[in-house]
Amino acid sequence: MSVPESDAEPEAPSPELFDKIVNLAKRRGFVFPSAEIYGGFRSTYDYGPVGVLLLRNVKDAWWRSMVQLRHDVVGLDAAILSPPQVWEASGHLANFTDPLVDCTKCQSRWRLDKLDDPDVCPSCGARGSFTEPRAFNLMFKTHAGPVEGAGHEVYLRPETAQGMFVNFANVLNTSRKRPPFGIAQIGKSFRNEITPGNFVFRTREFEQMEMEFFVPPDEAERWYGYWCDERYRWYLDHGMPSHLLRLRPHDADELSHYSSGTSDVEFLFPWGWDELEGIANRGDYDLTQHSKHSGEKLDYFDQATGERYVPHVIEPAAGATRTAFAFLIAAYDTEEVRGEERTVLRLHHRIAPYKVAVLPLSRKDELTGPARDVFDLLAARWMVDYDETQAIGRRYRRQDEIGTPYCVTFDFESIDDGAVTVRDRDSMDQERVPIAELVDHLAQRLT
Ligand code: ATP
């Protein structure tokens, strides 16, 4: 594979960084604990006014690269609720389990494969106190309609991928795409995780960005390498520094039985390397399984060669919520400016929640009126914040902390000269730009 792996093992970011990010997320409106006025609902989170923009930008950036800019990938938005037959065929009913152990001393529950030492309870420190592991199915089950019980069970999807497989024939017949081609989807998934945690890293409700790329069997290996390269590069292209990113091929004993190759894009979280995305060469497992269970033909007839085959699948599967969190960590920076500490999120402009903030120097009507006109001018094109409270220095700091690349200040001179001050988040340089040229000026920098 042509993607370089990080050779030097860099220091993990400090654990204090984790607390700083969680604090900033709450304080600035990125992420709130869910149902907080009722004491919170464990490991469930709500995205606030700034967080919803960050998350949306991560998803939009993914969609842009994976669907908009590609002639060979189409989109899909499949249902979250699905009948047991889907999960029977996919293998999730039988195999989507984690090994659960209970500590007989303190009654805490753990996922065995995630324990540092499988004999020691991290909660009370007891040794050899665990029960035998039980296979715990991670799918949320509910029932459709007013009657509970057998025949009415449905599942919340634990991944978006199956929506693409069960719609393979529909998409093939309607989109005029032929292998190699892909179906992409972004949406919520649900897993009854035994040990959710690390803020939004592992939650029971989360968002995924997945793509199933269907290829002729003899091209699978080449496309697997291609997608590993592409996906690794996507994070770099959106501002992740290479020393916090690596592509890790799975060892043979980590591979699922149907996979002939899987690599994870990993990020150096404050607790160490952990997964952002998995890229897997899944062979013909999924289409074959659904064909067997549904009785429908899920193959492709190549008129050029006269060959009929079941396409093989390369799947890049990423987490949107987890990736948004990683972008926050990677972007967090502090520096001293004139004896004061400045916190700044150096987010790539595509990921930054707001692209611009419009700030009238004071709350006087003669400034706020025209400043709102500047807001209207820019808001037609970008997500723009408007803030007229507090001293200008404090407002700059707030925008730095939420990663806004540019602040536009309308001052008393602006009334006469028709120009505004544009301040750059990273360098803090300021320049005077005529309002008539403002859109072009920003567009050149926000492409
Ligand atoms: P893990 O080993 O961390 O449980 P996984 O290998 O089971 O994850 P996949 O099934 O490959 O994960 O899912 C694809 C992506 O979806 C993951 O790389 C991750 O970014 C995201 N994801 C999976 N589970 C969760 C979760 N509980 N919370 C947030 N994101 C998740």
Short mmCIF file of C-alpha atoms and ligand atoms in Angstrom, two decimals:
data_model
loop_
_atom_site.label_atom_id
_atom_site.label_comp_id
_atom_site.label_asym_id
_atom_site.label_seq_id
_atom_site.Cartn_x
_atom_site.Cartn_y
_atom_site.Cartn_z
CA MET A 1 0.00 0.00 0.00
CA SER A 2 1.34 3.42 -0.89
CA VAL A 3 0.05 5.17 2.23
CA PRO A 4 2.85 5.78 4.73
CA GLU A 5 2.29 4.54 8.23
CA SER A 6 3.58 6.76 11.00
CA ASP A 7 6.93 5.18 11.85
CA ALA A 8 7.76 7.13 14.97
CA GLU A 9 5.24 6.50 17.74
CA PRO A 10 4.45 10.09 18.83
CA GLU A 11 3.46 10.96 22.37
CA ALA A 12 -0.27 10.66 22.97
CA PRO A 13 -1.89 14.04 23.54
CA SER A 14 -2.14 14.64 27.27
CA PRO A 15 -5.17 13.28 29.16
CA GLU A 16 -5.83 16.87 30.35
CA LEU A 17 -6.59 17.70 26.74
CA PHE A 18 -9.60 15.39 26.95
CA ASP A 19 -11.06 17.41 29.85
CA LYS A 20 -10.35 20.68 28.08
CA ILE A 21 -12.20 19.56 24.96
CA VAL A 22 -15.21 18.24 26.93
CA ASN A 23 -15.31 21.52 28.84
CA LEU A 24 -15.05 23.64 25.70
CA ALA A 25 -17.72 21.52 24.00
CA LYS A 26 -20.19 22.27 26.78
CA ARG A 27 -19.20 25.90 27.33
CA ARG A 28 -19.35 26.94 23.69
CA GLY A 29 -22.40 24.94 22.60
CA PHE A 30 -20.84 22.05 20.71
CA VAL A 31 -22.15 19.11 22.74
CA PHE A 32 -24.47 18.88 25.75
CA PRO A 33 -25.22 15.84 27.88
CA SER A 34 -28.64 14.60 26.80
CA ALA A 35 -31.65 15.24 29.08
CA GLU A 36 -29.36 17.24 31.37
CA ILE A 37 -32.18 18.93 33.30
CA TYR A 38 -33.23 15.44 34.41
CA GLY A 39 -29.72 14.55 35.51
CA GLY A 40 -28.50 13.39 32.10
CA PHE A 41 -28.93 10.12 30.25
CA ARG A 42 -25.73 8.14 30.40
CA SER A 43 -23.46 8.40 27.35
CA THR A 44 -26.05 10.11 25.21
CA TYR A 45 -25.38 13.57 23.83
CA ASP A 46 -27.10 16.43 22.06
CA TYR A 47 -25.32 18.63 19.54
CA GLY A 48 -25.77 22.34 20.30
CA PRO A 49 -25.89 25.34 17.93
CA VAL A 50 -22.17 25.17 17.13
CA GLY A 51 -21.82 21.36 17.31
CA VAL A 52 -24.62 20.74 14.86
CA LEU A 53 -22.71 22.84 12.32
CA LEU A 54 -19.45 21.00 12.97
CA LEU A 55 -21.12 17.61 12.59
CA ARG A 56 -22.99 18.70 9.47
CA ASN A 57 -19.75 19.99 7.94
CA VAL A 58 -18.01 16.65 8.59
CA LYS A 59 -20.89 14.85 6.87
CA ASP A 60 -21.02 17.37 4.01
CA ALA A 61 -17.26 17.10 3.45
CA TRP A 62 -17.59 13.31 3.31
CA TRP A 63 -20.60 13.50 0.96
CA ARG A 64 -18.80 15.98 -1.27
CA SER A 65 -15.76 13.72 -1.64
CA MET A 66 -17.62 10.43 -1.79
CA VAL A 67 -20.72 11.33 -3.85
CA GLN A 68 -20.72 14.82 -5.34
CA LEU A 69 -17.24 14.72 -6.89
CA ARG A 70 -17.57 11.12 -8.14
CA HIS A 71 -19.30 9.88 -11.26
CA ASP A 72 -19.26 6.31 -9.93
CA VAL A 73 -21.00 6.70 -6.54
CA VAL A 74 -24.67 7.42 -5.81
CA GLY A 75 -26.43 8.18 -2.53
CA LEU A 76 -29.11 6.46 -0.49
CA ASP A 77 -31.13 7.12 2.65
CA ALA A 78 -32.55 3.83 3.92
CA ALA A 79 -34.89 3.15 6.86
CA ILE A 80 -33.56 2.84 10.40
CA LEU A 81 -36.15 0.24 11.42
CA SER A 82 -35.77 -3.11 9.71
CA PRO A 83 -37.23 -6.59 10.01
CA PRO A 84 -35.36 -9.56 11.53
CA GLN A 85 -34.85 -11.18 8.11
CA VAL A 86 -32.29 -8.52 7.20
CA TRP A 87 -30.24 -9.21 10.33
CA GLU A 88 -30.66 -12.94 10.01
CA ALA A 89 -29.15 -12.78 6.51
CA SER A 90 -26.37 -10.35 7.44
CA GLY A 91 -25.29 -12.53 10.36
CA HIS A 92 -25.97 -9.81 12.97
CA LEU A 93 -28.57 -11.83 14.89
CA ALA A 94 -26.12 -14.64 15.42
CA ASN A 95 -22.80 -12.84 15.53
CA PHE A 96 -23.10 -9.15 16.35
CA THR A 97 -22.07 -9.74 19.93
CA ASP A 98 -19.44 -8.58 22.36
CA PRO A 99 -18.07 -10.73 25.19
CA LEU A 100 -19.65 -9.46 28.44
CA VAL A 101 -18.18 -10.20 31.88
CA ASP A 102 -19.54 -9.26 35.33
CA CYS A 103 -17.37 -8.58 38.33
CA THR A 104 -18.69 -10.74 41.18
CA LYS A 105 -17.11 -8.37 43.75
CA CYS A 106 -18.50 -4.98 42.66
CA GLN A 107 -21.16 -6.02 40.10
CA SER A 108 -19.66 -3.80 37.37
CA ARG A 109 -19.95 -4.98 33.75
CA TRP A 110 -17.17 -4.99 31.17
CA ARG A 111 -16.45 -5.80 27.57
CA LEU A 112 -13.76 -8.47 27.91
CA ASP A 113 -11.93 -7.63 24.66
CA LYS A 114 -11.44 -3.99 25.73
CA LEU A 115 -9.93 -4.68 29.17
CA ASP A 116 -6.22 -3.91 29.66
CA ASP A 117 -5.90 -6.99 31.85
CA PRO A 118 -8.67 -9.60 31.36
CA ASP A 119 -8.20 -10.82 34.96
CA VAL A 120 -8.43 -7.51 36.81
CA CYS A 121 -11.59 -5.49 37.37
CA PRO A 122 -10.80 -1.81 36.52
CA SER A 123 -13.48 -0.65 38.93
CA CYS A 124 -12.57 -2.38 42.23
CA GLY A 125 -9.19 -3.88 41.34
CA ALA A 126 -10.26 -7.45 42.23
CA ARG A 127 -8.34 -10.23 40.48
CA GLY A 128 -10.08 -13.30 39.06
CA SER A 129 -13.51 -11.93 40.01
CA PHE A 130 -15.07 -12.06 36.55
CA THR A 131 -17.84 -14.43 35.47
CA GLU A 132 -17.41 -16.54 32.32
CA PRO A 133 -17.89 -14.28 29.25
CA ARG A 134 -21.38 -14.23 27.72
CA ALA A 135 -22.07 -13.24 24.11
CA PHE A 136 -24.17 -10.08 24.34
CA ASN A 137 -26.03 -8.99 21.19
CA LEU A 138 -25.62 -5.27 20.58
CA MET A 139 -28.76 -4.68 18.57
CA PHE A 140 -31.66 -2.68 19.99
CA LYS A 141 -34.89 -4.60 19.57
CA THR A 142 -38.36 -3.09 19.61
CA HIS A 143 -41.75 -3.94 18.13
CA ALA A 144 -43.72 -2.43 15.27
CA GLY A 145 -47.40 -1.70 15.82
CA PRO A 146 -49.48 -2.08 18.96
CA VAL A 147 -48.85 -5.80 19.48
CA GLU A 148 -45.68 -6.98 21.17
CA GLY A 149 -44.11 -10.37 20.75
CA ALA A 150 -43.05 -12.81 18.07
CA GLY A 151 -43.73 -11.68 14.53
CA HIS A 152 -43.71 -7.98 15.46
CA GLU A 153 -40.06 -7.59 16.35
CA VAL A 154 -37.99 -5.03 14.53
CA TYR A 155 -34.46 -3.80 15.04
CA LEU A 156 -32.83 -0.38 15.00
CA ARG A 157 -30.00 -0.73 12.51
CA PRO A 158 -26.57 -1.17 14.12
CA GLU A 159 -24.92 -0.03 10.86
CA THR A 160 -26.13 1.69 7.71
CA ALA A 161 -24.45 -0.81 5.37
CA GLN A 162 -27.29 -3.34 5.08
CA GLY A 163 -29.51 -0.63 3.52
CA MET A 164 -27.10 -0.55 0.57
CA PHE A 165 -27.02 -4.33 0.14
CA VAL A 166 -30.78 -4.84 0.24
CA ASN A 167 -31.19 -2.00 -2.29
CA PHE A 168 -28.42 -3.23 -4.60
CA ALA A 169 -30.83 -4.37 -7.35
CA ASN A 170 -33.04 -1.26 -7.00
CA VAL A 171 -30.07 1.04 -7.43
CA LEU A 172 -28.56 -1.00 -10.26
CA ASN A 173 -31.88 -0.93 -12.14
CA THR A 174 -32.55 2.78 -11.68
CA SER A 175 -29.21 4.60 -11.60
CA ARG A 176 -27.56 3.32 -14.83
CA LYS A 177 -24.43 2.56 -12.81
CA ARG A 178 -22.39 -0.57 -13.50
CA PRO A 179 -19.61 -2.15 -11.43
CA PRO A 180 -17.31 -0.70 -10.37
CA PHE A 181 -19.75 1.65 -8.64
CA GLY A 182 -20.70 2.59 -5.10
CA ILE A 183 -23.72 3.40 -2.93
CA ALA A 184 -23.13 5.83 -0.07
CA GLN A 185 -25.20 6.67 2.97
CA ILE A 186 -24.97 8.83 6.07
CA GLY A 187 -27.23 8.23 9.02
CA LYS A 188 -27.87 7.19 12.58
CA SER A 189 -26.97 3.75 13.86
CA PHE A 190 -27.66 2.21 17.25
CA ARG A 191 -25.65 -0.25 19.31
CA ASN A 192 -26.38 -1.29 22.85
CA GLU A 193 -22.71 -0.87 23.80
CA ILE A 194 -21.68 -2.56 27.03
CA THR A 195 -19.20 0.14 27.90
CA PRO A 196 -19.95 3.40 26.11
CA GLY A 197 -17.60 6.18 27.04
CA ASN A 198 -14.81 8.61 26.26
CA PHE A 199 -17.37 11.35 25.63
CA VAL A 200 -18.84 10.97 22.11
CA PHE A 201 -16.23 8.41 21.02
CA ARG A 202 -18.44 5.43 21.86
CA THR A 203 -22.15 6.06 22.30
CA ARG A 204 -25.26 3.94 21.89
CA GLU A 205 -26.70 6.28 19.27
CA PHE A 206 -24.25 7.65 16.71
CA GLU A 207 -23.89 8.61 13.08
CA GLN A 208 -22.07 6.69 10.40
CA MET A 209 -20.83 7.51 6.91
CA GLU A 210 -20.57 4.33 4.88
CA MET A 211 -20.05 3.42 1.26
CA GLU A 212 -20.35 0.02 -0.41
CA PHE A 213 -18.29 -0.17 -3.61
CA PHE A 214 -19.31 -3.06 -5.89
CA VAL A 215 -16.57 -4.38 -8.17
CA PRO A 216 -15.79 -7.30 -10.50
CA PRO A 217 -14.18 -10.04 -8.32
CA ASP A 218 -10.78 -9.84 -10.02
CA GLU A 219 -10.57 -6.07 -9.31
CA ALA A 220 -11.33 -6.30 -5.58
CA GLU A 221 -7.74 -6.25 -4.35
CA ARG A 222 -6.86 -3.19 -6.43
CA TRP A 223 -9.95 -1.26 -5.28
CA TYR A 224 -9.27 -2.18 -1.67
CA GLY A 225 -5.83 -0.52 -1.92
CA TYR A 226 -7.36 2.44 -3.74
CA TRP A 227 -9.96 3.07 -1.03
CA CYS A 228 -7.45 2.70 1.79
CA ASP A 229 -5.34 5.43 0.14
CA GLU A 230 -8.34 7.66 -0.62
CA ARG A 231 -9.83 7.49 2.84
CA TYR A 232 -6.55 8.06 4.64
CA ARG A 233 -5.92 11.11 2.45
CA TRP A 234 -9.40 12.53 3.13
CA TYR A 235 -8.50 13.17 6.79
CA LEU A 236 -5.21 14.83 5.84
CA ASP A 237 -6.94 16.95 3.19
CA HIS A 238 -9.32 18.21 5.87
CA GLY A 239 -6.60 19.36 8.18
CA MET A 240 -5.69 16.37 10.37
CA PRO A 241 -1.95 16.42 11.04
CA SER A 242 -0.20 13.26 9.80
CA HIS A 243 1.46 12.56 13.18
CA LEU A 244 -2.00 12.00 14.70
CA LEU A 245 -3.15 9.64 11.96
CA ARG A 246 -2.20 6.14 10.82
CA LEU A 247 -3.52 3.37 8.63
CA ARG A 248 -3.31 0.04 10.42
CA PRO A 249 -3.86 -3.22 8.52
CA HIS A 250 -5.62 -5.84 10.67
CA ASP A 251 -3.71 -8.94 11.71
CA ALA A 252 -5.08 -12.22 10.33
CA ASP A 253 -6.71 -13.08 13.70
CA GLU A 254 -8.66 -9.77 13.76
CA LEU A 255 -10.32 -10.31 10.37
CA SER A 256 -13.98 -11.30 10.10
CA HIS A 257 -14.40 -14.69 8.43
CA TYR A 258 -15.58 -13.13 5.14
CA SER A 259 -12.96 -10.38 4.95
CA SER A 260 -9.76 -10.88 3.00
CA GLY A 261 -8.38 -7.55 4.16
CA THR A 262 -9.30 -4.76 6.57
CA SER A 263 -7.41 -1.62 7.52
CA ASP A 264 -8.39 0.94 10.10
CA VAL A 265 -7.75 4.65 9.87
CA GLU A 266 -6.70 5.40 13.45
CA PHE A 267 -6.37 8.69 15.29
CA LEU A 268 -4.17 9.38 18.28
CA PHE A 269 -6.82 10.15 20.92
CA PRO A 270 -5.83 11.39 24.39
CA TRP A 271 -5.99 7.75 25.55
CA GLY A 272 -4.01 6.35 22.60
CA TRP A 273 -4.58 5.13 19.03
CA ASP A 274 -8.19 4.27 18.26
CA GLU A 275 -10.39 3.69 15.22
CA LEU A 276 -12.05 6.38 13.11
CA GLU A 277 -12.89 4.25 10.11
CA GLY A 278 -12.53 0.70 8.83
CA ILE A 279 -11.93 -0.15 5.17
CA ALA A 280 -12.79 -3.78 4.41
CA ASN A 281 -12.61 -6.10 1.43
CA ARG A 282 -15.81 -8.07 2.12
CA GLY A 283 -15.80 -10.36 -0.92
CA ASP A 284 -19.25 -11.47 -2.14
CA TYR A 285 -20.45 -12.31 1.39
CA ASP A 286 -23.20 -9.69 1.74
CA LEU A 287 -24.88 -10.01 -1.65
CA THR A 288 -24.68 -13.80 -1.52
CA GLN A 289 -26.24 -13.92 1.94
CA HIS A 290 -29.11 -11.59 1.01
CA SER A 291 -29.67 -13.46 -2.23
CA LYS A 292 -29.88 -16.78 -0.36
CA HIS A 293 -32.24 -15.47 2.30
CA SER A 294 -34.51 -13.37 0.06
CA GLY A 295 -34.57 -15.63 -2.97
CA GLU A 296 -33.78 -12.59 -5.17
CA LYS A 297 -30.93 -12.63 -7.66
CA LEU A 298 -28.33 -10.10 -6.55
CA ASP A 299 -25.75 -10.33 -9.29
CA TYR A 300 -24.64 -8.51 -12.41
CA PHE A 301 -24.63 -9.59 -16.02
CA ASP A 302 -21.81 -7.98 -17.96
CA GLN A 303 -23.03 -7.69 -21.54
CA ALA A 304 -19.57 -6.90 -22.87
CA THR A 305 -18.04 -10.18 -21.66
CA GLY A 306 -21.22 -12.26 -21.43
CA GLU A 307 -20.30 -13.03 -17.81
CA ARG A 308 -22.63 -13.13 -14.81
CA TYR A 309 -21.06 -12.58 -11.41
CA VAL A 310 -21.79 -11.54 -7.83
CA PRO A 311 -19.87 -8.28 -7.32
CA HIS A 312 -17.33 -8.11 -4.52
CA VAL A 313 -17.62 -5.26 -2.03
CA ILE A 314 -15.09 -2.78 -0.69
CA GLU A 315 -16.52 -0.92 2.29
CA PRO A 316 -15.11 2.26 3.82
CA ALA A 317 -17.14 2.67 7.06
CA ALA A 318 -16.56 5.81 9.12
CA GLY A 319 -18.16 7.34 12.19
CA ALA A 320 -19.38 10.93 11.75
CA THR A 321 -19.76 11.75 15.44
CA ARG A 322 -16.43 10.12 16.30
CA THR A 323 -14.67 11.93 13.46
CA ALA A 324 -16.13 15.30 14.48
CA PHE A 325 -14.69 14.69 17.96
CA ALA A 326 -11.29 13.83 16.48
CA PHE A 327 -11.33 17.05 14.43
CA LEU A 328 -11.94 19.01 17.64
CA ILE A 329 -9.01 17.34 19.39
CA ALA A 330 -6.67 17.78 16.43
CA ALA A 331 -7.60 21.46 16.04
CA TYR A 332 -7.27 22.48 19.70
CA ASP A 333 -4.38 24.85 20.32
CA THR A 334 -3.35 27.43 22.88
CA GLU A 335 -0.78 30.21 22.64
CA GLU A 336 0.25 33.26 24.57
CA VAL A 337 -0.81 36.58 23.09
CA ARG A 338 0.28 39.77 24.88
CA GLY A 339 0.54 37.97 28.21
CA GLU A 340 -2.83 36.21 27.88
CA GLU A 341 -3.60 32.68 26.84
CA ARG A 342 -5.54 32.37 23.62
CA THR A 343 -7.42 29.15 22.84
CA VAL A 344 -7.95 28.58 19.16
CA LEU A 345 -9.47 25.75 17.16
CA ARG A 346 -7.40 25.57 14.00
CA LEU A 347 -10.12 23.76 12.05
CA HIS A 348 -9.98 23.41 8.29
CA HIS A 349 -12.41 25.98 6.88
CA ARG A 350 -14.64 23.25 5.43
CA ILE A 351 -15.03 21.74 8.90
CA ALA A 352 -15.26 25.00 10.90
CA PRO A 353 -18.84 25.56 12.20
CA TYR A 354 -19.03 29.20 11.07
CA LYS A 355 -16.91 30.46 8.20
CA VAL A 356 -17.24 34.13 9.14
CA ALA A 357 -18.42 36.22 12.10
CA VAL A 358 -19.76 39.73 11.56
CA LEU A 359 -19.05 42.01 14.52
CA PRO A 360 -20.15 45.64 14.73
CA LEU A 361 -17.59 47.50 16.85
CA SER A 362 -20.30 48.80 19.15
CA ARG A 363 -24.02 48.32 19.68
CA LYS A 364 -24.87 51.77 18.32
CA ASP A 365 -27.62 51.66 15.70
CA GLU A 366 -25.43 53.43 13.16
CA LEU A 367 -23.13 50.38 13.25
CA THR A 368 -25.51 47.48 13.87
CA GLY A 369 -27.80 48.36 10.96
CA PRO A 370 -25.11 48.26 8.26
CA ALA A 371 -23.38 45.34 10.03
CA ARG A 372 -26.58 43.32 9.62
CA ASP A 373 -26.54 44.21 5.92
CA VAL A 374 -23.03 42.75 5.74
CA PHE A 375 -24.35 39.68 7.54
CA ASP A 376 -27.13 39.31 4.94
CA LEU A 377 -24.63 39.69 2.13
CA LEU A 378 -22.43 36.87 3.45
CA ALA A 379 -25.13 34.62 4.93
CA ALA A 380 -26.53 33.96 1.46
CA ARG A 381 -23.32 32.08 0.79
CA TRP A 382 -21.87 30.80 4.06
CA MET A 383 -22.84 29.97 7.62
CA VAL A 384 -22.15 33.30 9.37
CA ASP A 385 -22.32 34.23 13.05
CA TYR A 386 -23.41 37.69 14.18
CA ASP A 387 -22.41 39.03 17.59
CA GLU A 388 -22.76 42.54 18.99
CA THR A 389 -22.24 41.85 22.70
CA GLN A 390 -19.10 42.52 24.80
CA ALA A 391 -15.79 44.16 23.91
CA ILE A 392 -14.38 43.33 20.50
CA GLY A 393 -11.34 41.50 21.95
CA ARG A 394 -13.58 39.07 23.86
CA ARG A 395 -15.69 38.49 20.79
CA TYR A 396 -12.55 37.63 18.78
CA ARG A 397 -11.56 35.14 21.49
CA ARG A 398 -14.97 33.49 21.39
CA GLN A 399 -14.76 33.09 17.62
CA ASP A 400 -11.20 31.68 17.98
CA GLU A 401 -12.52 29.12 20.43
CA ILE A 402 -15.19 27.87 18.03
CA GLY A 403 -12.77 27.91 15.10
CA THR A 404 -14.27 30.69 12.93
CA PRO A 405 -11.66 31.37 10.19
CA TYR A 406 -12.57 35.05 9.60
CA CYS A 407 -14.04 37.90 11.65
CA VAL A 408 -15.41 40.93 9.83
CA THR A 409 -15.60 44.08 11.94
CA PHE A 410 -17.77 47.04 11.00
CA ASP A 411 -16.50 50.19 12.74
CA PHE A 412 -17.18 53.95 12.62
CA GLU A 413 -14.79 54.41 9.68
CA SER A 414 -16.76 51.82 7.75
CA ILE A 415 -19.68 54.23 7.53
CA ASP A 416 -17.48 56.66 5.56
CA ASP A 417 -15.12 54.43 3.61
CA GLY A 418 -17.44 51.46 2.90
CA ALA A 419 -14.73 49.03 4.07
CA VAL A 420 -14.48 46.53 6.93
CA THR A 421 -11.64 44.92 8.87
CA VAL A 422 -11.10 41.24 8.11
CA ARG A 423 -9.22 39.34 10.81
CA ASP A 424 -7.59 35.98 10.17
CA ARG A 425 -8.08 33.41 12.97
CA ASP A 426 -4.67 31.75 12.74
CA SER A 427 -2.32 34.69 12.16
CA MET A 428 -4.60 37.30 13.78
CA ASP A 429 -3.54 39.59 10.90
CA GLN A 430 -6.07 42.25 10.00
CA GLU A 431 -6.69 43.89 6.67
CA ARG A 432 -9.08 46.50 5.40
CA VAL A 433 -11.37 45.24 2.62
CA PRO A 434 -14.02 47.25 0.73
CA ILE A 435 -17.48 45.75 1.32
CA ALA A 436 -17.95 45.65 -2.45
CA GLU A 437 -15.02 43.18 -2.66
CA LEU A 438 -15.76 41.25 0.53
CA VAL A 439 -17.51 38.23 -0.98
CA ASP A 440 -14.73 37.69 -3.53
CA HIS A 441 -12.06 38.25 -0.90
CA LEU A 442 -13.54 35.56 1.37
CA ALA A 443 -14.46 33.21 -1.47
CA GLN A 444 -10.80 33.03 -2.52
CA ARG A 445 -9.88 31.89 0.98
CA LEU A 446 -12.84 29.59 1.66
CA THR A 447 -12.81 27.39 -1.45
P1 ATP B 1 -15.35 -0.65 17.69
O1 ATP B 1 -14.31 -1.72 17.50
O2 ATP B 1 -14.80 0.69 18.13
O3 ATP B 1 -16.54 -1.08 18.50
P2 ATP B 1 -16.29 -1.35 15.09
O4 ATP B 1 -15.03 -1.85 14.49
O5 ATP B 1 -17.32 -2.28 15.56
O6 ATP B 1 -15.93 -0.30 16.24
P3 ATP B 1 -17.56 -0.61 12.67
O7 ATP B 1 -18.63 -1.59 12.78
O8 ATP B 1 -16.45 -0.88 11.68
O9 ATP B 1 -16.94 -0.30 14.09
O10 ATP B 1 -18.20 0.82 12.39
C1 ATP B 1 -17.63 1.79 11.55
C2 ATP B 1 -17.37 3.08 12.27
O11 ATP B 1 -18.53 3.50 12.97
C3 ATP B 1 -16.29 3.00 13.34
O12 ATP B 1 -15.01 3.13 12.77
C4 ATP B 1 -16.64 4.19 14.22
O13 ATP B 1 -16.11 5.40 13.68
C5 ATP B 1 -18.15 4.24 14.13
N1 ATP B 1 -18.71 3.63 15.34
C6 ATP B 1 -18.93 2.31 15.58
N2 ATP B 1 -19.48 2.13 16.81
C7 ATP B 1 -19.62 3.36 17.35
C8 ATP B 1 -20.13 3.85 18.60
N3 ATP B 1 -20.64 3.02 19.51
N4 ATP B 1 -20.10 5.19 18.83
C9 ATP B 1 -19.61 6.05 17.91
N5 ATP B 1 -19.13 5.66 16.72
C10 ATP B 1 -19.12 4.33 16.43
#
